[in-house]
């Protein structure tokens, strides 16, 4: 019998690194050349059109139809010069991927000829059939139309000979059906709120820009092995697999020398990224074997999100050319670390200042303190919503599972800043502070970040950590669209800054001097937000107990965590800031529940298939070898000798039967639970049933399958083993 695993292993054995296509010239020579960015626009647009587009990007002003026609025509000329034959609106529906529908530029011109055409109306708006994208009940089936609308703040680009135009995606009645629409609204709300607060410190600030630098973790696996692991193929993770003797315990992979095949792959996907203006700059091995990370230079949030979505697409396509598969799933392998996507977030002003970076002067330091404390206060007020924003079936394997950040939301500040906040708490009394006290406090702040920037004072177990000049939201999953968590973070900080401004203004109205008023309000927040601050080990059992004492929630599963999406406070937050209506937010909640259910359902089906079609037949085949051997021995040995000789085999035969029985019974039970869950009448009940009734069966099945893997003749085992997949030449 042919064993697919062995054919795949043969293929891997003879694999050589694929020669990268990336040129050896300097990156600056080709960087951004497939982007319709500043330079291309300068070259291809009239002065008038150029200024109008720049205004739209910087100030959000609208572009009139005449200019849109000009921009479309310029984009067409530019992109056809780059070899593009098609164009597409490129958007981010709520199924987690990016969507594109390519249309040719050409139009029949009669006489069997065609001309290339692309008009302003095609650029600005399109009406894709929305019926196959998740809408959470917003879209009625009889009104399937939705429309996509150009987002000029994220530049068009050419990828795979197609001009891609970033767009938002909304229903025909105007409700958001994508990630980008609420993200843009949250950025707008935050800009307004932060700029207003900046006025206390610097009248020149007229705009604030939220910034994001993501760190993308991923695994690589040989394509041949991936192709015969149906679980990996269909669910993105291995549902079975005994731990290899050597996993990550020696910690010899982190920042180790990068395997040749991985380097060749990295060079190529980075090259594609650089053509697209994605500023990826850092690459290194991660903790688990065959796990890696890449990180860019940070950018404005909307652009950074688009770039991350595009990056994941590029990574998948380039991997195939290298006979590899990239695994973006949060937990492809049990027993070794999973993958996250740290979201480094900060706020910059149009005057070039990072608001989360203290400076050398007392004035900028009070400004820093304001944004720093307000962010912590925002996390305190909406910790559960932040948790909801990172909830997914995949991420459940990381959060709270003794690795990467726990499911309990807390903020890490570092010793120095914690002490600073404690000092403020003590020194600002109801009475006035002396001018000397204030100056001393403000100057003290300036000395702190250097310590944090120097990696030593970093706590790696916190889900939300201050790292010197930015907050790092570490609990985001590796396959997630960063928009979800970023929309929430922007929104909660925006709301908090509005509250802050009201509080300070109220004191100023009572003739309290401005600095004094700011200090008093910050002190109030420092006291109020104390329970969210945690400097210790976030993985430990003690923290769970401590957190419970403090009244912090620990939602271990997605269905539980998602509740916060539709709490009164969350709905009010999104509505007050004009980000999402109740109906839109409730629809999102439904979609998240449905996605969760479907993911667990698919995993459950794959488990059933693989167990019945591959595992049990292999175990029985091996058992037959043992049985034949034992019956043979019976013929040649005396009764007494036989007992001694066959003892071990008889034990194995029995164990195989027992394990196969347990597996089979558990699969049947799982199928029953699935049926019951499918019959429930709402999305919430279904998600909970899949979480609490179906999913627990996975563990028993897997445990026994993995035991069989260790018993059955290696030559008969049908699926590539962990030790084979977690190794890259
Ligand atoms: P690490 O956290 O692994 O030590 P770095 O300090 O280099 O790594 O930062 C990681 C990410 O944080 C990078 O993508 C970087 O661009 C980003 N980053 C740095 N400063 C900011 C900022 N002000 N706003 C947003 N992201 C930032
Ligand atoms: Mg980091």
Short mmCIF file of N, CA and C in Angstrom, two decimals, residues 245-309:
data_model
loop_
_atom_site.label_atom_id
_atom_site.label_comp_id
_atom_site.label_asym_id
_atom_site.label_seq_id
_atom_site.Cartn_x
_atom_site.Cartn_y
_atom_site.Cartn_z
N UNK A 245 10.04 14.69 20.40
CA UNK A 245 10.99 14.63 21.52
C UNK A 245 11.63 16.00 21.72
N UNK A 246 11.98 16.62 20.61
CA UNK A 246 12.59 17.95 20.71
C UNK A 246 11.61 18.98 20.17
N UNK A 247 11.04 19.75 21.05
CA UNK A 247 10.16 20.84 20.64
C UNK A 247 10.92 22.13 20.79
N UNK A 248 10.43 22.99 21.69
CA UNK A 248 11.13 24.26 21.88
C UNK A 248 11.86 24.33 23.21
N UNK A 249 11.99 23.14 23.87
CA UNK A 249 12.51 23.21 25.24
C UNK A 249 13.94 23.73 25.34
N UNK A 250 14.75 23.52 24.30
CA UNK A 250 16.13 24.00 24.36
C UNK A 250 16.22 25.50 24.05
N UNK A 251 15.10 26.06 23.59
CA UNK A 251 15.04 27.48 23.24
C UNK A 251 16.18 27.86 22.31
N UNK A 252 16.45 26.98 21.35
CA UNK A 252 17.56 27.24 20.45
C UNK A 252 17.10 27.83 19.12
N UNK A 253 15.79 28.04 19.00
CA UNK A 253 15.30 28.55 17.72
C UNK A 253 15.22 30.07 17.72
N UNK A 254 14.79 30.66 18.87
CA UNK A 254 14.55 32.10 18.94
C UNK A 254 15.78 32.89 18.52
N UNK A 255 15.60 33.75 17.52
CA UNK A 255 16.69 34.58 17.00
C UNK A 255 17.89 33.76 16.53
N UNK A 256 17.67 32.47 16.27
CA UNK A 256 18.76 31.63 15.77
C UNK A 256 19.02 31.93 14.31
N UNK A 257 19.99 31.22 13.75
CA UNK A 257 20.31 31.41 12.34
C UNK A 257 19.10 30.95 11.51
N UNK A 258 18.68 31.74 10.55
CA UNK A 258 17.47 31.44 9.80
C UNK A 258 17.76 30.38 8.74
N UNK A 259 16.95 29.30 8.68
CA UNK A 259 17.20 28.25 7.69
C UNK A 259 17.21 28.80 6.26
N UNK A 260 18.02 28.18 5.39
CA UNK A 260 18.21 28.71 4.04
C UNK A 260 16.90 28.84 3.26
N UNK A 261 16.03 27.84 3.39
CA UNK A 261 14.77 27.91 2.63
C UNK A 261 13.91 29.06 3.11
N UNK A 262 13.96 29.29 4.44
CA UNK A 262 13.16 30.38 5.00
C UNK A 262 13.71 31.73 4.55
N UNK A 263 15.03 31.86 4.53
CA UNK A 263 15.61 33.15 4.10
C UNK A 263 15.25 33.44 2.66
N UNK A 264 15.35 32.42 1.80
CA UNK A 264 15.02 32.63 0.39
C UNK A 264 13.57 33.08 0.26
N UNK A 265 12.72 32.45 1.04
CA UNK A 265 11.29 32.82 1.02
C UNK A 265 11.09 34.26 1.52
N UNK A 266 11.75 34.57 2.63
CA UNK A 266 11.60 35.93 3.20
C UNK A 266 12.05 36.98 2.21
N UNK A 267 13.18 36.73 1.55
CA UNK A 267 13.68 37.73 0.60
C UNK A 267 12.64 37.99 -0.48
N UNK A 268 11.99 36.92 -0.92
CA UNK A 268 11.01 37.09 -2.00
C UNK A 268 9.72 37.78 -1.55
N UNK A 269 9.22 37.39 -0.38
CA UNK A 269 7.97 38.07 -0.02
C UNK A 269 8.25 39.52 0.41
N UNK A 270 9.43 39.74 0.97
CA UNK A 270 9.78 41.12 1.32
C UNK A 270 9.92 41.96 0.04
N UNK A 271 10.48 41.35 -0.98
CA UNK A 271 10.62 42.06 -2.25
C UNK A 271 9.25 42.48 -2.79
N UNK A 272 8.32 41.53 -2.79
CA UNK A 272 6.95 41.85 -3.23
C UNK A 272 6.35 42.96 -2.37
N UNK A 273 6.59 42.85 -1.07
CA UNK A 273 6.08 43.87 -0.14
C UNK A 273 6.67 45.24 -0.46
N UNK A 274 7.96 45.27 -0.72
CA UNK A 274 8.60 46.56 -0.97
C UNK A 274 8.09 47.19 -2.25
N UNK A 275 7.84 46.37 -3.27
CA UNK A 275 7.23 46.91 -4.50
C UNK A 275 5.89 47.57 -4.17
N UNK A 276 5.19 46.98 -3.20
CA UNK A 276 3.86 47.47 -2.83
C UNK A 276 3.91 48.55 -1.75
N UNK A 277 5.12 48.97 -1.40
CA UNK A 277 5.25 50.02 -0.40
C UNK A 277 4.94 49.58 1.02
N UNK A 278 5.00 48.28 1.28
CA UNK A 278 4.81 47.79 2.66
C UNK A 278 6.19 47.78 3.31
N UNK A 279 6.37 48.61 4.35
CA UNK A 279 7.73 48.82 4.85
C UNK A 279 8.25 47.72 5.78
N UNK A 280 8.17 46.45 5.38
CA UNK A 280 8.70 45.39 6.25
C UNK A 280 10.21 45.53 6.37
N UNK A 281 10.69 45.44 7.59
CA UNK A 281 12.11 45.71 7.81
C UNK A 281 12.80 44.68 8.70
N UNK A 282 12.02 44.07 9.61
CA UNK A 282 12.65 43.18 10.58
C UNK A 282 12.24 41.73 10.30
N UNK A 283 13.17 40.80 10.41
CA UNK A 283 12.84 39.38 10.29
C UNK A 283 13.67 38.59 11.29
N UNK A 284 13.05 37.62 11.91
CA UNK A 284 13.83 36.74 12.78
C UNK A 284 13.09 35.44 13.07
N UNK A 285 13.82 34.46 13.55
CA UNK A 285 13.22 33.21 14.02
C UNK A 285 12.43 33.51 15.29
N UNK A 286 11.32 32.82 15.47
CA UNK A 286 10.57 32.97 16.71
C UNK A 286 10.87 31.79 17.65
N UNK A 287 10.09 31.70 18.73
CA UNK A 287 10.41 30.73 19.78
C UNK A 287 10.25 29.27 19.32
N UNK A 288 9.13 28.96 18.66
CA UNK A 288 8.88 27.57 18.29
C UNK A 288 9.70 27.19 17.06
N UNK A 289 9.98 25.89 16.89
CA UNK A 289 10.68 25.48 15.68
C UNK A 289 9.83 25.82 14.45
N UNK A 290 10.47 26.26 13.39
CA UNK A 290 9.80 26.62 12.13
C UNK A 290 8.84 27.80 12.28
N UNK A 291 9.05 28.60 13.35
CA UNK A 291 8.22 29.80 13.54
C UNK A 291 9.07 31.06 13.34
N UNK A 292 8.48 32.06 12.68
CA UNK A 292 9.24 33.26 12.32
C UNK A 292 8.39 34.51 12.57
N UNK A 293 9.03 35.65 12.44
CA UNK A 293 8.30 36.91 12.59
C UNK A 293 8.80 37.93 11.59
N UNK A 294 7.90 38.78 11.13
CA UNK A 294 8.36 39.93 10.37
C UNK A 294 7.64 41.17 10.87
N UNK A 295 8.30 42.30 10.81
CA UNK A 295 7.71 43.55 11.30
C UNK A 295 8.12 44.70 10.39
N UNK A 296 7.19 45.64 10.22
CA UNK A 296 7.47 46.81 9.39
C UNK A 296 7.84 48.02 10.24
N UNK A 297 8.15 49.10 9.56
CA UNK A 297 8.18 50.40 10.22
C UNK A 297 6.72 50.82 10.36
N UNK A 298 6.38 51.44 11.50
CA UNK A 298 4.97 51.77 11.73
C UNK A 298 4.45 52.81 10.74
N UNK A 299 3.15 52.81 10.57
CA UNK A 299 2.48 53.75 9.65
C UNK A 299 1.17 54.21 10.26
N UNK A 300 0.51 55.09 9.58
CA UNK A 300 -0.83 55.53 9.96
C UNK A 300 -1.70 54.26 10.02
N UNK A 301 -2.63 54.17 10.97
CA UNK A 301 -3.33 52.92 11.24
C UNK A 301 -4.05 52.32 10.03
N UNK A 302 -4.82 53.12 9.32
CA UNK A 302 -5.59 52.59 8.18
C UNK A 302 -4.67 51.98 7.13
N UNK A 303 -3.59 52.68 6.85
CA UNK A 303 -2.63 52.19 5.86
C UNK A 303 -1.94 50.93 6.39
N UNK A 304 -1.57 50.95 7.66
CA UNK A 304 -0.89 49.80 8.26
C UNK A 304 -1.78 48.56 8.22
N UNK A 305 -3.08 48.76 8.44
CA UNK A 305 -4.01 47.62 8.41
C UNK A 305 -4.09 47.06 6.99
N UNK A 306 -4.26 47.94 6.01
CA UNK A 306 -4.30 47.48 4.62
C UNK A 306 -3.01 46.73 4.28
N UNK A 307 -1.91 47.28 4.73
CA UNK A 307 -0.62 46.65 4.43
C UNK A 307 -0.50 45.28 5.08
N UNK A 308 -1.05 45.14 6.28
CA UNK A 308 -0.97 43.83 6.92
C UNK A 308 -1.86 42.81 6.20
N UNK A 309 -3.04 43.25 5.77
CA UNK A 309 -3.92 42.34 5.02
C UNK A 309 -3.25 41.90 3.72
#
